[in-house]
C-alpha cells in the first residue's frame, strides 16, 4: 500500500497482494462495501468455501464483476454462513480494510 499526502488530502493506492485464479486480480485484507448481488451460504455450498470455489461461483453468474471471500472458517463467516459475496462491480474508492477477507476483481479480456 502506498500513501501520498497532497496538502490535507491523503491518497491511498492498494496494490494487489494475492494472485487470483482464472482471470482475477485480488487484494488480501480488503472488503468492498457496495454492489453485492448475492451472498453464498457456504454451509449449504461447501465448494464455495475456498477462494477458487468462490471465484467459480462468480464465473457462473453473468452479472458478477468480483468477489469478497472471507477466510478463517465458520467462526469468521458473516452471520456464521456467508463466506463468498458476489459483487457486480469493484471500485477502488469502495475498498475497506478487513482482516481475513480477500477482494477479487474479474479481469476484462
Coordinates of C-alpha atoms in Angstrom, one line a residue, residues 3-76:
X3 CA 0.0 6.7 0.6
X4 CA 0.8 10.1 -0.9
X5 CA -0.1 13.3 1.0
X6 CA -1.2 16.2 -1.0
X7 CA -1.9 19.2 1.2
X8 CA -4.6 17.9 3.6
X9 CA -5.7 15.0 1.3
X10 CA -4.2 11.6 1.6
X11 CA -4.5 9.4 -1.5
X12 CA -4.1 5.6 -1.0
X13 CA -3.3 3.1 -3.7
X14 CA -3.8 -0.6 -2.9
X15 CA -1.5 -2.9 -4.8
X16 CA -2.8 -6.4 -5.4
X17 CA -1.2 -8.8 -3.0
X18 CA -2.7 -12.1 -3.9
X19 CA -2.6 -13.8 -7.3
X20 CA -6.1 -14.7 -8.3
X21 CA -7.1 -17.7 -10.3
X22 CA -8.7 -17.7 -13.7
X23 CA -8.6 -14.1 -14.6
X24 CA -8.9 -12.3 -11.2
X25 CA -6.9 -9.6 -9.6
X26 CA -7.0 -10.0 -5.8
X27 CA -6.2 -7.9 -2.7
X28 CA -5.7 -9.6 0.7
X29 CA -7.2 -7.9 3.8
X30 CA -9.7 -6.0 1.8
X31 CA -13.5 -5.8 1.6
X32 CA -15.8 -3.9 -0.7
X33 CA -19.0 -2.2 0.6
X34 CA -21.5 -1.7 -2.2
X35 CA -22.5 -3.7 -5.2
X36 CA -23.5 -7.0 -3.5
X37 CA -25.5 -9.2 -5.9
X38 CA -25.5 -12.5 -3.9
X39 CA -24.3 -13.9 -0.6
X40 CA -23.3 -17.6 -0.9
X41 CA -24.2 -19.8 2.1
X42 CA -21.1 -21.8 2.4
X43 CA -22.7 -24.3 4.9
X44 CA -25.1 -25.3 2.1
X45 CA -22.5 -24.8 -0.7
X46 CA -19.2 -26.1 0.8
X47 CA -17.4 -25.8 -2.6
X48 CA -17.7 -22.0 -2.3
X49 CA -15.7 -22.1 1.0
X50 CA -12.4 -21.7 -0.8
X51 CA -11.1 -18.8 -2.9
X52 CA -11.1 -20.9 -6.1
X53 CA -14.6 -22.1 -5.3
X54 CA -15.9 -18.6 -4.7
X55 CA -14.4 -17.4 -8.0
X56 CA -16.1 -20.3 -9.7
X57 CA -19.5 -19.2 -8.3
X58 CA -18.7 -15.7 -9.8
X59 CA -17.8 -17.3 -13.1
X60 CA -21.2 -18.9 -13.3
X61 CA -23.0 -15.5 -12.8
X62 CA -23.1 -13.2 -15.8
X63 CA -23.5 -10.1 -13.6
X64 CA -20.6 -10.9 -11.4
X65 CA -17.6 -8.5 -11.6
X66 CA -15.8 -9.7 -8.5
X67 CA -16.0 -11.3 -5.1
X68 CA -15.2 -10.9 -1.4
X69 CA -14.1 -14.2 0.1
X70 CA -14.0 -14.5 3.9
X71 CA -11.2 -16.8 5.2
X72 CA -11.0 -18.5 8.5
X73 CA -14.0 -20.8 8.7
X74 CA -17.5 -20.6 10.0
X75 CA -16.5 -18.5 13.1
X76 CA -15.4 -15.7 10.8

